[in-house]
PDB file of C-alpha atoms in Angstrom:
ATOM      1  CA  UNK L   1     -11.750  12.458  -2.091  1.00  0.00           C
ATOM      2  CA  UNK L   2     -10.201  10.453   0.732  1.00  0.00           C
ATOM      3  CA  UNK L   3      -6.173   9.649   0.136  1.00  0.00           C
ATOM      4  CA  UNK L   4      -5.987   6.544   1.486  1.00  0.00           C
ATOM      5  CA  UNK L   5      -3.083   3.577   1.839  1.00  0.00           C
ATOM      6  CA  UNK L   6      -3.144   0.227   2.571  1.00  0.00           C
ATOM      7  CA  UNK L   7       0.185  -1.262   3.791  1.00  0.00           C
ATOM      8  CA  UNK L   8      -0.758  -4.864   3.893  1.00  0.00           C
ATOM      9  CA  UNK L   9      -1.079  -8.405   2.444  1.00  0.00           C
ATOM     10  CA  UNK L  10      -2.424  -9.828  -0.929  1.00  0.00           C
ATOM     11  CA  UNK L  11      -3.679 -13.575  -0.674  1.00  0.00           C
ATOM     12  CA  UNK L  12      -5.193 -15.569  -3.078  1.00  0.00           C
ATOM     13  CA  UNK L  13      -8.149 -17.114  -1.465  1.00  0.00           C
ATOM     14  CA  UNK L  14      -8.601 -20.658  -1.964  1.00  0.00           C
ATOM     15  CA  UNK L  15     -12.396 -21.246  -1.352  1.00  0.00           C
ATOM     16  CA  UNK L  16     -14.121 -24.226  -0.308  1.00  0.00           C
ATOM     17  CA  UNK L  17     -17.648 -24.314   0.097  1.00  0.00           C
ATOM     18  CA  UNK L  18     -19.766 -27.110   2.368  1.00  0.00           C
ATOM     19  CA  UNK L  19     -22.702 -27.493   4.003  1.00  0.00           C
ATOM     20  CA  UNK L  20     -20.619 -27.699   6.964  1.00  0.00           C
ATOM     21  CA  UNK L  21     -17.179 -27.553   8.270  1.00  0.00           C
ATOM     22  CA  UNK L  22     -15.275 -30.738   8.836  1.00  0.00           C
ATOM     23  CA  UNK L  23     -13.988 -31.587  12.298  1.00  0.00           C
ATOM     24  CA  UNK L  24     -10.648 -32.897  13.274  1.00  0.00           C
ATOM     25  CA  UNK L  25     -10.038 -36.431  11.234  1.00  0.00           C
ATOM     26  CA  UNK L  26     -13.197 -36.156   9.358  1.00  0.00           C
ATOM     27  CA  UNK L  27     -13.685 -35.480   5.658  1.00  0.00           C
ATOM     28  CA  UNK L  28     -16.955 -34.082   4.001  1.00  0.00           C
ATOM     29  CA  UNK L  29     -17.902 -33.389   0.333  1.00  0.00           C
ATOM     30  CA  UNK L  30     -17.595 -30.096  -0.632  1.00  0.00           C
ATOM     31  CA  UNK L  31     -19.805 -28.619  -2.925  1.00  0.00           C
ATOM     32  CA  UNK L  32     -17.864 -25.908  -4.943  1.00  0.00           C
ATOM     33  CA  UNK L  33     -14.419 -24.521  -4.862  1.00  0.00           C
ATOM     34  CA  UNK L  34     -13.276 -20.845  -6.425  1.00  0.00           C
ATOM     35  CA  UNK L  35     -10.068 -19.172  -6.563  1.00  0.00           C
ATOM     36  CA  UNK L  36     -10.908 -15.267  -5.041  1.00  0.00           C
ATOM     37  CA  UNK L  37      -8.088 -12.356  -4.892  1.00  0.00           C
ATOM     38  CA  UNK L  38      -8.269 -11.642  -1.126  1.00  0.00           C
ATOM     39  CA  UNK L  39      -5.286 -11.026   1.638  1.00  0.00           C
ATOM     40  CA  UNK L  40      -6.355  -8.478   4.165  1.00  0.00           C
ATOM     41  CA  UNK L  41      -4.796  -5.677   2.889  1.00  0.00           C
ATOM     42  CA  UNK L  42      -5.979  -6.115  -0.705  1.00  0.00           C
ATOM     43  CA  UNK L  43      -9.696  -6.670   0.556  1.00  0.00           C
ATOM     44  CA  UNK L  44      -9.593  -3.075   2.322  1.00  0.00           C
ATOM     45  CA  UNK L  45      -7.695  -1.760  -0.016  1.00  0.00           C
ATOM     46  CA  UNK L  46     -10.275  -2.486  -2.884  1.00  0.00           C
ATOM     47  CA  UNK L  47     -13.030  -1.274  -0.423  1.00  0.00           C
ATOM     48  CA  UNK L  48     -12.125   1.705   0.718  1.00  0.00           C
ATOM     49  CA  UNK L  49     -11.686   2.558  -3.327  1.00  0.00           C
ATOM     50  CA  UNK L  50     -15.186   1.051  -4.554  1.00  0.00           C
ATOM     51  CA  UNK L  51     -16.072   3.150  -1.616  1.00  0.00           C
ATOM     52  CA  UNK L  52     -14.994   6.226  -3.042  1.00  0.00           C
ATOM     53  CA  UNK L  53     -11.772   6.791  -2.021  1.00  0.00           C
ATOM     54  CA  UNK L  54      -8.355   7.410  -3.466  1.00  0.00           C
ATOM     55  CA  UNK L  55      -6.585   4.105  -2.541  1.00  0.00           C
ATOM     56  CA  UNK L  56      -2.904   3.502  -2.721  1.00  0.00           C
ATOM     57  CA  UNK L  57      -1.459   0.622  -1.803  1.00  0.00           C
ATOM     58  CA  UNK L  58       1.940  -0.762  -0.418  1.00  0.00           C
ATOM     59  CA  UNK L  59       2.430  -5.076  -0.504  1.00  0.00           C
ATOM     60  CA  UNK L  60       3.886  -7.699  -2.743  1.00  0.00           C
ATOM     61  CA  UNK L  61       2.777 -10.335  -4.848  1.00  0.00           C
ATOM     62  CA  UNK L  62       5.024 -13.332  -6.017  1.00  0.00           C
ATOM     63  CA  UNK L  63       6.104 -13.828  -9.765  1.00  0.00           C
ATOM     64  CA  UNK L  64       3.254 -16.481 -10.332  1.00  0.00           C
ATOM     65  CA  UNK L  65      -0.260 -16.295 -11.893  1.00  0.00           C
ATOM     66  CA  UNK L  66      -1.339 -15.919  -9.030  1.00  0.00           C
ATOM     67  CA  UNK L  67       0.341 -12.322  -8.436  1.00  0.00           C
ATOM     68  CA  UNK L  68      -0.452 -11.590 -12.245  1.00  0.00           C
ATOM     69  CA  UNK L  69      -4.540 -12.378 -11.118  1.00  0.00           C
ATOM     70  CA  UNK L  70      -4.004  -9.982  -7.744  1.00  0.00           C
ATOM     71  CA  UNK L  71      -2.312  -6.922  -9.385  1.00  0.00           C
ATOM     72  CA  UNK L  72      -4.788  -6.744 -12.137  1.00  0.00           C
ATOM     73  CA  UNK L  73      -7.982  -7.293  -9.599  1.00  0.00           C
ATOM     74  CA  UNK L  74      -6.555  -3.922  -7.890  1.00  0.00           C
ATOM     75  CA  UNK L  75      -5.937  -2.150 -10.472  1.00  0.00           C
ATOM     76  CA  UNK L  76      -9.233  -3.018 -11.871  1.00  0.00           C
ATOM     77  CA  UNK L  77     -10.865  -1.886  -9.038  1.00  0.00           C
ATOM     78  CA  UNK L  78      -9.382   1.972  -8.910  1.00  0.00           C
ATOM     79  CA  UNK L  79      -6.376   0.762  -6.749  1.00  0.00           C
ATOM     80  CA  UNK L  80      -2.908   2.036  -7.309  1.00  0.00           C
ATOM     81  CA  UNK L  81      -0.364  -0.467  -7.587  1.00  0.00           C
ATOM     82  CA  UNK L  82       3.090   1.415  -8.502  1.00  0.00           C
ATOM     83  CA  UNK L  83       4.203   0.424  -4.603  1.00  0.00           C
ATOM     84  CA  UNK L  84       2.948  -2.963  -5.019  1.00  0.00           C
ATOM     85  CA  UNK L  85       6.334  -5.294  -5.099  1.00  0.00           C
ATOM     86  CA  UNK L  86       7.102  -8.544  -7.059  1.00  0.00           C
ATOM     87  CA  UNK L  87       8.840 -11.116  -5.147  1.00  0.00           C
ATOM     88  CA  UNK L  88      10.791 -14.460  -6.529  1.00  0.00           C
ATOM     89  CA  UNK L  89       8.627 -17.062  -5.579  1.00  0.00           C
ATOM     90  CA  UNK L  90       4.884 -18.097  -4.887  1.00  0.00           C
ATOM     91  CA  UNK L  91       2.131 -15.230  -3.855  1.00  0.00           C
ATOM     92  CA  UNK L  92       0.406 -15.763  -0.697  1.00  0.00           C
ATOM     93  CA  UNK L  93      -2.959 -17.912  -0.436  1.00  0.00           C
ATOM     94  CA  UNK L  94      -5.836 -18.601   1.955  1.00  0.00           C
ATOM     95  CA  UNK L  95      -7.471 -21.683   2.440  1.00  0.00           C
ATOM     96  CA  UNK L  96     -10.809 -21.096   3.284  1.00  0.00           C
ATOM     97  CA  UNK L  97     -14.146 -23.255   4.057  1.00  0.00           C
ATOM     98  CA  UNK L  98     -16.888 -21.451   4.177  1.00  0.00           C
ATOM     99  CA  UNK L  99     -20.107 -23.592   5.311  1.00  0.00           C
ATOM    100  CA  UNK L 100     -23.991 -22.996   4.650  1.00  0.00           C
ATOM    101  CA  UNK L 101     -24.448 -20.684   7.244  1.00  0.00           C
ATOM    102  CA  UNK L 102     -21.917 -18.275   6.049  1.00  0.00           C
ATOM    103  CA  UNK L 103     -19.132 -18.947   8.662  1.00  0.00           C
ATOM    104  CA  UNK L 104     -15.634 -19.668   7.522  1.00  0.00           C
ATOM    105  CA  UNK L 105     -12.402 -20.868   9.034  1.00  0.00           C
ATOM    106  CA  UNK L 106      -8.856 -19.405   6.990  1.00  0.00           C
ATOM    107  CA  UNK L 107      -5.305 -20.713   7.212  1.00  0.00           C
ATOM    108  CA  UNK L 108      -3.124 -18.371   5.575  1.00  0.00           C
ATOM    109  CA  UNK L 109       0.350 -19.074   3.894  1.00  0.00           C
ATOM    110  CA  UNK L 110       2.389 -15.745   3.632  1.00  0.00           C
ATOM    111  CA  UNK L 111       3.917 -16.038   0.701  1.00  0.00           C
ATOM    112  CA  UNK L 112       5.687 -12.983  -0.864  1.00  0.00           C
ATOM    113  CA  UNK L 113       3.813 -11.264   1.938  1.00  0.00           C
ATOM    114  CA  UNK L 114       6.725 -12.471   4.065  1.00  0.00           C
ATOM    115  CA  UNK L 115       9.192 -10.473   2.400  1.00  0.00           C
ATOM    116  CA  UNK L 116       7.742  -7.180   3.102  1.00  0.00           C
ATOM    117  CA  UNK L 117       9.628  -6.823   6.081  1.00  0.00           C
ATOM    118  CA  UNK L 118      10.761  -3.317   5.936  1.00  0.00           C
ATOM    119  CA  UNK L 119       9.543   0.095   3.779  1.00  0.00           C
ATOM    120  CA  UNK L 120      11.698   0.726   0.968  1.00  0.00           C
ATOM    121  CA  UNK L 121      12.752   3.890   0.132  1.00  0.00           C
ATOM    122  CA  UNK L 122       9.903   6.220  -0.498  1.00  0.00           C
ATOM    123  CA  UNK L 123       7.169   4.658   0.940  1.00  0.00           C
ATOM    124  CA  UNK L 124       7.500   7.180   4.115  1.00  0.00           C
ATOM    125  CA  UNK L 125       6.801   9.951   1.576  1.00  0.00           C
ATOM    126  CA  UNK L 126       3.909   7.621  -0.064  1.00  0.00           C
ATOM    127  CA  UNK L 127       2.330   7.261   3.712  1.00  0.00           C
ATOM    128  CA  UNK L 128       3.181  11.251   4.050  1.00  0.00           C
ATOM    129  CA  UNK L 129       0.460  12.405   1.168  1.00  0.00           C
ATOM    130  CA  UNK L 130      -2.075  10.061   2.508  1.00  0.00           C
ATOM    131  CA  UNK L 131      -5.127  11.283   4.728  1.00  0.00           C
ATOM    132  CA  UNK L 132      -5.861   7.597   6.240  1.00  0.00           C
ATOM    133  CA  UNK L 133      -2.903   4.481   6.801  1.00  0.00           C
ATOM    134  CA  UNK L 134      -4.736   1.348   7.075  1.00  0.00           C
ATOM    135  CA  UNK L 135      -2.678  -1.596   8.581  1.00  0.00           C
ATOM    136  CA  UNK L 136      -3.373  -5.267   9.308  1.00  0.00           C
ATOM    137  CA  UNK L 137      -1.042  -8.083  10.751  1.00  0.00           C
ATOM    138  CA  UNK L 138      -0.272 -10.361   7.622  1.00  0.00           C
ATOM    139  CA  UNK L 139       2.807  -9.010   6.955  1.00  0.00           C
ATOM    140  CA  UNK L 140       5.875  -8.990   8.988  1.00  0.00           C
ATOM    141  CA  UNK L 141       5.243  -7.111  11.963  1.00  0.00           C
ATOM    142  CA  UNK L 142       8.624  -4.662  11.610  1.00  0.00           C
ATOM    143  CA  UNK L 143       6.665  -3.287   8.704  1.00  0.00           C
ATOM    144  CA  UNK L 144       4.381  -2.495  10.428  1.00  0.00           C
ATOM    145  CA  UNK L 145       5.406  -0.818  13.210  1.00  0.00           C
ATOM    146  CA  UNK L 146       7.635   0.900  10.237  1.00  0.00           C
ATOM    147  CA  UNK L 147       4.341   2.412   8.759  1.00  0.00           C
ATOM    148  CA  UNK L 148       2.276   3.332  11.607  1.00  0.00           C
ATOM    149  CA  UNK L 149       5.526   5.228  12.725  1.00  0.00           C
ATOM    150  CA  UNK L 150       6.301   7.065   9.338  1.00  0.00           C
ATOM    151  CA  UNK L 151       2.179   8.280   9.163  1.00  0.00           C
ATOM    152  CA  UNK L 152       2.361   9.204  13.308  1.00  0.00           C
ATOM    153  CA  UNK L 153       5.398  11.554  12.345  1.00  0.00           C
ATOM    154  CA  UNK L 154       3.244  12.825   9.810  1.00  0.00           C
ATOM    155  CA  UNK L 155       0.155  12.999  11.579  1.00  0.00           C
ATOM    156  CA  UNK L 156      -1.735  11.118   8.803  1.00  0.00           C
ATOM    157  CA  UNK L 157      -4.757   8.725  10.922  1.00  0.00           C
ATOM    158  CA  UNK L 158      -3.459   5.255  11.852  1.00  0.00           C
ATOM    159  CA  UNK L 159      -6.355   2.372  11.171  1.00  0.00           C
ATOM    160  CA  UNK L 160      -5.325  -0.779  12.953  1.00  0.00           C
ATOM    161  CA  UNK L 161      -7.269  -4.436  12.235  1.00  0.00           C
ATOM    162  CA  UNK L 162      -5.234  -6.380  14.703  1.00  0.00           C
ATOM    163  CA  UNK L 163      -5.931  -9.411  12.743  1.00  0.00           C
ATOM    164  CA  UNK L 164      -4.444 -12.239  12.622  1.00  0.00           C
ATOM    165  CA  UNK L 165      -4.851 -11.680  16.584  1.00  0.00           C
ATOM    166  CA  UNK L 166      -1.961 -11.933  18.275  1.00  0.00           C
ATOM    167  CA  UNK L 167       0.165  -9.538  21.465  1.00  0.00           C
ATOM    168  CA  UNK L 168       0.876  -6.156  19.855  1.00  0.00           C
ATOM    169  CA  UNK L 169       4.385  -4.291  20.997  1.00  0.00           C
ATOM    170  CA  UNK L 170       3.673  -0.566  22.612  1.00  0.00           C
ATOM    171  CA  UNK L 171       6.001   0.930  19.961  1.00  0.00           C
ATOM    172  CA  UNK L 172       2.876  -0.356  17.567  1.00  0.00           C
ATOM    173  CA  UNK L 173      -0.027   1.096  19.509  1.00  0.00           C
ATOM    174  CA  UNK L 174       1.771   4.611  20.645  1.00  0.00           C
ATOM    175  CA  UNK L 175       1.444   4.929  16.757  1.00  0.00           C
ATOM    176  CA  UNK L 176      -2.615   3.938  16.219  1.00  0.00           C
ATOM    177  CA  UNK L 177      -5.283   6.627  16.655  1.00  0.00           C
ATOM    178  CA  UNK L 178      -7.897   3.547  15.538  1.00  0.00           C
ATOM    179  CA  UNK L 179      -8.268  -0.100  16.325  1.00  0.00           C
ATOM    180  CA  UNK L 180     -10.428  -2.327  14.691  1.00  0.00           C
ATOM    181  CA  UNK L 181     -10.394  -5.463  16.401  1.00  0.00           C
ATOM    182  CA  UNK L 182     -13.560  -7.883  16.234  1.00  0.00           C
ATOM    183  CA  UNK L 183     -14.444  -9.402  19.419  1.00  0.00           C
ATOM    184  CA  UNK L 184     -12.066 -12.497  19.458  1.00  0.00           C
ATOM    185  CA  UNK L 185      -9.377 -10.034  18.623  1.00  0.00           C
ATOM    186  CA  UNK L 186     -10.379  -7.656  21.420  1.00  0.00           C
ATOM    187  CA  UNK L 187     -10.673 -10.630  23.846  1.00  0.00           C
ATOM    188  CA  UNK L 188      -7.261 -11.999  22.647  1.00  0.00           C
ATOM    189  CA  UNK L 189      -5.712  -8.543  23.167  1.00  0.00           C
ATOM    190  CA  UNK L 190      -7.345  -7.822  26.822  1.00  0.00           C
ATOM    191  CA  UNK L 191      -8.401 -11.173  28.398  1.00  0.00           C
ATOM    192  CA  UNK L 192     -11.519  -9.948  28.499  1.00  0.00           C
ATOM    193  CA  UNK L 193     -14.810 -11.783  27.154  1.00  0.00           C
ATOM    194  CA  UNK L 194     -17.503  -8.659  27.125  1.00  0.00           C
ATOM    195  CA  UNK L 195     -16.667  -6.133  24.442  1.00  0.00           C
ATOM    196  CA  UNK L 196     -17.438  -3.396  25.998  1.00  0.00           C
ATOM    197  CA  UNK L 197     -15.158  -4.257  29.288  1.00  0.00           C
ATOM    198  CA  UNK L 198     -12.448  -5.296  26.246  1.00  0.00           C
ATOM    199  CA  UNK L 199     -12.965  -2.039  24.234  1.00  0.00           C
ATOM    200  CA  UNK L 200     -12.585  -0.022  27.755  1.00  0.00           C
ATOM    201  CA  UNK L 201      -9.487  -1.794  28.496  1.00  0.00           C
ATOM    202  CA  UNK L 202      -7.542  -0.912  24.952  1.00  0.00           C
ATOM    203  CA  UNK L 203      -8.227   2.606  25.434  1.00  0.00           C
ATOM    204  CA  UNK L 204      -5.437   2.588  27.923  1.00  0.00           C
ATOM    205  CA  UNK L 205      -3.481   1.923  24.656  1.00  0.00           C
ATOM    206  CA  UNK L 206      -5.230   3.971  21.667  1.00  0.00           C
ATOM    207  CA  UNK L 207      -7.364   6.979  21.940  1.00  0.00           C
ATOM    208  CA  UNK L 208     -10.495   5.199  20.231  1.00  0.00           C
ATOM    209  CA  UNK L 209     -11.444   1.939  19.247  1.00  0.00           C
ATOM    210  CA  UNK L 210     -14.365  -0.059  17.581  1.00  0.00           C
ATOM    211  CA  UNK L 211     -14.952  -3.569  18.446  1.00  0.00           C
ATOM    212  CA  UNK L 212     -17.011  -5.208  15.144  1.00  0.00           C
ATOM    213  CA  UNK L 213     -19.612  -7.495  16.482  1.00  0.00           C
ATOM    214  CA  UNK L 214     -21.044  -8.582  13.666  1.00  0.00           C
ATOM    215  CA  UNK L 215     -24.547  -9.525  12.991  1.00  0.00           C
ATOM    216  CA  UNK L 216     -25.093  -7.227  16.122  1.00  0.00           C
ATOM    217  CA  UNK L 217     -23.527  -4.000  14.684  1.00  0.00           C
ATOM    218  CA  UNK L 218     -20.507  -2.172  16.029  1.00  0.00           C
ATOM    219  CA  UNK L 219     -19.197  -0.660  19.674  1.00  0.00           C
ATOM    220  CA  UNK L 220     -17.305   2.371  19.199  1.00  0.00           C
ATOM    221  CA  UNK L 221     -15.012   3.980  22.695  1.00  0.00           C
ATOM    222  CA  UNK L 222     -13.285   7.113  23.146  1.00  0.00           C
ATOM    223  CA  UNK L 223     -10.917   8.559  25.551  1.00  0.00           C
ATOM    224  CA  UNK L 224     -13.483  11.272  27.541  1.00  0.00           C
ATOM    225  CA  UNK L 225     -16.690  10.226  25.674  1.00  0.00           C
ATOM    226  CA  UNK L 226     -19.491   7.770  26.519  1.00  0.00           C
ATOM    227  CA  UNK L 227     -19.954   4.109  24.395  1.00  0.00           C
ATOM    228  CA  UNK L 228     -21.635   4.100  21.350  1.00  0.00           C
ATOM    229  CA  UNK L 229     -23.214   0.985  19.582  1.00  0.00           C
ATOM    230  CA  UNK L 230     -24.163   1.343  16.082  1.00  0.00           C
ATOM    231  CA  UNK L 231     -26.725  -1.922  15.015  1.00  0.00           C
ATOM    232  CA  UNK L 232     -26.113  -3.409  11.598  1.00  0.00           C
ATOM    233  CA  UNK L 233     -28.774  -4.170   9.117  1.00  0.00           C
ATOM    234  CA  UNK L 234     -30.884  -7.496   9.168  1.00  0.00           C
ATOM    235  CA  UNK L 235     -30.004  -9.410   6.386  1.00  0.00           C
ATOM    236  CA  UNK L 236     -29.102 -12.940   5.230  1.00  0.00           C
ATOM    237  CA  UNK L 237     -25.707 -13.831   5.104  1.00  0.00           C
ATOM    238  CA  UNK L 238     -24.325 -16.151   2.605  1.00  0.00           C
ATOM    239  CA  UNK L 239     -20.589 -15.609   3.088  1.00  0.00           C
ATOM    240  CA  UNK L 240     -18.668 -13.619   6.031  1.00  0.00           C
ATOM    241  CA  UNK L 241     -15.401 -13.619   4.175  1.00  0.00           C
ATOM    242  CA  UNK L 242     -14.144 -10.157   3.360  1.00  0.00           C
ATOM    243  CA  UNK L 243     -16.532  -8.289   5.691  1.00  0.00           C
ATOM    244  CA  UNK L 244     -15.225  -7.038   8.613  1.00  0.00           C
ATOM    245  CA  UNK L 245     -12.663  -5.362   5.834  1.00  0.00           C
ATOM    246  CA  UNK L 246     -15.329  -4.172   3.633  1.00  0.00           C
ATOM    247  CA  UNK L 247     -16.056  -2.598   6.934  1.00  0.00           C
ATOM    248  CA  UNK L 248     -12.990  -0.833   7.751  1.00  0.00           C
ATOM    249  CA  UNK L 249     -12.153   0.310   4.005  1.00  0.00           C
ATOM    250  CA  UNK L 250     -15.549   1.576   4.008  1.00  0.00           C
ATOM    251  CA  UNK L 251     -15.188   3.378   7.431  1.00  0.00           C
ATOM    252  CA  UNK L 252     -12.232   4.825   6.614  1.00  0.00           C
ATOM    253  CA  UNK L 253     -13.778   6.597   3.572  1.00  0.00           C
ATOM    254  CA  UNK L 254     -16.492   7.431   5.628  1.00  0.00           C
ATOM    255  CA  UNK L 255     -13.940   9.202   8.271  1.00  0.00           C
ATOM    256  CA  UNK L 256     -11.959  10.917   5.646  1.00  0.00           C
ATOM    257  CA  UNK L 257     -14.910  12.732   4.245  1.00  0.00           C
ATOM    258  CA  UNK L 258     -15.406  14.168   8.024  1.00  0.00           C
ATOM    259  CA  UNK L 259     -18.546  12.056   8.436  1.00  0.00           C
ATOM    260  CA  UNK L 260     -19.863  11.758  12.117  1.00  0.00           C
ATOM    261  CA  UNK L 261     -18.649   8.761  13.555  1.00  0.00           C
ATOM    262  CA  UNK L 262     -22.452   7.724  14.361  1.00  0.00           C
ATOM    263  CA  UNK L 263     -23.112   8.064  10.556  1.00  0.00           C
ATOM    264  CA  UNK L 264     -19.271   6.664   9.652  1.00  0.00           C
ATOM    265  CA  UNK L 265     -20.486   2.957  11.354  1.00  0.00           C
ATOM    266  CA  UNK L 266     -23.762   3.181  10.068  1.00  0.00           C
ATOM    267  CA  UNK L 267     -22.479   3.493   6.587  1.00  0.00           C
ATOM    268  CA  UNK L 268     -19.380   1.082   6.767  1.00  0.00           C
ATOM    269  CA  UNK L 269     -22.138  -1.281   8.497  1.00  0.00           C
ATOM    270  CA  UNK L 270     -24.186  -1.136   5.413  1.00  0.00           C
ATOM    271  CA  UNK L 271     -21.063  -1.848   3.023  1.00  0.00           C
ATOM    272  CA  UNK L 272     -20.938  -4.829   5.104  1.00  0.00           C
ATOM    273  CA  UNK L 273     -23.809  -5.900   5.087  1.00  0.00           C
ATOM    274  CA  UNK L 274     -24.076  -5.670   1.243  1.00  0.00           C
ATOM    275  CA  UNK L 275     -21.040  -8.220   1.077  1.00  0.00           C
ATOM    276  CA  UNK L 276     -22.668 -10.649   3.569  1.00  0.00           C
ATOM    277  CA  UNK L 277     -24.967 -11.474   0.818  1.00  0.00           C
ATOM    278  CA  UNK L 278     -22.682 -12.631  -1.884  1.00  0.00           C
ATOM    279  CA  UNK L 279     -19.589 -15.006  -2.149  1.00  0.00           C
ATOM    280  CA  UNK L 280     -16.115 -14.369  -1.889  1.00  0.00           C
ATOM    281  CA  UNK L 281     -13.958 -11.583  -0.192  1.00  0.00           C
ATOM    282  CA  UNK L 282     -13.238  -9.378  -2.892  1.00  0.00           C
ATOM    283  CA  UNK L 283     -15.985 -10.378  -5.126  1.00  0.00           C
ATOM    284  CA  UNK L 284     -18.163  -9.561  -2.965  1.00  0.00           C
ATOM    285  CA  UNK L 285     -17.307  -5.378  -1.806  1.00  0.00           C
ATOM    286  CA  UNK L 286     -19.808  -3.259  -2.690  1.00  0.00           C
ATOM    287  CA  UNK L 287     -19.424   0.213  -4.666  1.00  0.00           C
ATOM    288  CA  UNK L 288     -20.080   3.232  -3.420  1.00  0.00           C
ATOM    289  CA  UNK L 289     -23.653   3.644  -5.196  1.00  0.00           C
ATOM    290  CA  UNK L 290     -24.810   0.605  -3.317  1.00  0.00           C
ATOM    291  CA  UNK L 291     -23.308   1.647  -0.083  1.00  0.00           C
ATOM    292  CA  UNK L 292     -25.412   5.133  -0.452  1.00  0.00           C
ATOM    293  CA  UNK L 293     -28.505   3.060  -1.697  1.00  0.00           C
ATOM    294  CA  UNK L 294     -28.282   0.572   1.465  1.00  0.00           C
ATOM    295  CA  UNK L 295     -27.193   3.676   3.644  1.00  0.00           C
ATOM    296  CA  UNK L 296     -30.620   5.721   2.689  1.00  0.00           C
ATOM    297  CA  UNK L 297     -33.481   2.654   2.652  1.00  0.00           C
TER     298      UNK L 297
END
């Protein structure tokens, strides 16, 4: 089984669901609202373990309900929690529309995911016994850097979702052996529009990357070997939320079990494409079963 941690944020996702997204100064009806455990670091967190894998993971809640709701949606999903802090104050939360044709928009307030700002002592060892680190950017970006410094001197895989998007320090990247962008990210991080010519680019940063695309599958570079798309199934989305981290937790399963990387996207692309079709972020991660199912037909 894959040791895997997350060092990341847990949100509460505040859902809104329309037929479609209101402009600037406009207001619309919605047609349902639902309160969803999410935060980027939770979401791949409890994919990677309803993947299959053994799934630590490092982050903080606040002292409200809503960090009660969050812990216990971990935990109920296989996920280790003994590094998961509580702060004083509120948890973090996403506000999220999602319209008919599955698209959303997010603003995320940070929350007790502010205050992880630093490891505390013995998280370095925690990141030491893993196989796979998996890091976003919705906590303070000293932590991160902390982590994917403390697995690098440990030679445990660095996973990188560069999301939200945003300029990334070299002291970060000299640390990732992966990075996940999708293709705003990897446009945001290069300047350029075509993902391949974006991909390219980033390798003069990390040694591999995969640029999710989507409906259209996955591009996958390496230093010294020749681009690789992977398609993802045809299906019909309902809700995006949560997928391009059902992705990653998936694909780092999928890595940590030696797959292929040809048969690594393939099967992270089916996880995906499994959540696509229901609602919510972490409602909607598939388990491992399904994944092999979806892989197979």
């Amino acid at each position: 089984m894959t040791d895997i941690v997350v060092l990341g944020s847990t949100n509460m996702d505040l859902v809104t669901y329309v037929a479609k997204a209101p402009q600037r100064g406009e207001t619309v009806t919605g047609r349902e609202f639902r309160t969803v455990p999410g935060g980027k670091g939770a979401n791949q967190a409890i994919a990677a373990a309803r993947a299959g894998g053994d799934v630590l993971m490092i982050g903080a809640v606040g002292n409200d309900a809503y960090g009660t709701h969050l812990r216990s949606t971990l935990e109920h999903s296989g996920v280790d929690t003994d590094d998961l802090r509580t702060a004083e104050g509120p948890s973090g939360t996403a506000h999220i529309v999602v319209d008919d044709e599955g698209g959303n928009s997010i603003v995320v307030i940070p929350g007790a995911n502010g205050t992880l700002d630093h490891l505390s002592p013995g998280d370095e060892g925690v990141i030491a016994s893993a196989d796979i680190l998996l890091l976003q950017l919705e906590i303070p970006l000293p932590a991160v850097v902390a982590g994917a410094q403390a697995a690098h001197r440990h030679d445990v895989r660095t996973v990188l979702t560069p999301s939200p998007a945003q300029p990334l320090p070299d002291e970060l990247l000299a640390a990732i052996d992966l990075l996940v962008p999708n293709e705003h990210e990897a446009t945001t991080l290069t300047g350029r529009t075509d993902p391949r010519e974006a991909a390219t680019a980033l390798l003069d940063r990390v040694p591999e990357v995969v640029v999710t695309l989507g409906a259209a599958g996955s591009l996958y570079v390496a230093r010294g070997a020749d681009p690789l798309t992977v398609p993802a199934p045809t299906v019909t989305a309902v809700d995006s939320t949560g997928a391009g981290d059902t992705f990653v937790g998936a694909l780092a399963v999928a890595l940590g079990e030696g797959r292929p990387m040809p048969d690594a996207l393939a099967w992270a692309a089916a996880a995906a494409a499994l959540s696509v079709q229901r609602e919510g972020a972490s409602a909607s991660m598939p388990y491992r079963p399904e994944i092999e199912a979806r892989y197979a037909s």
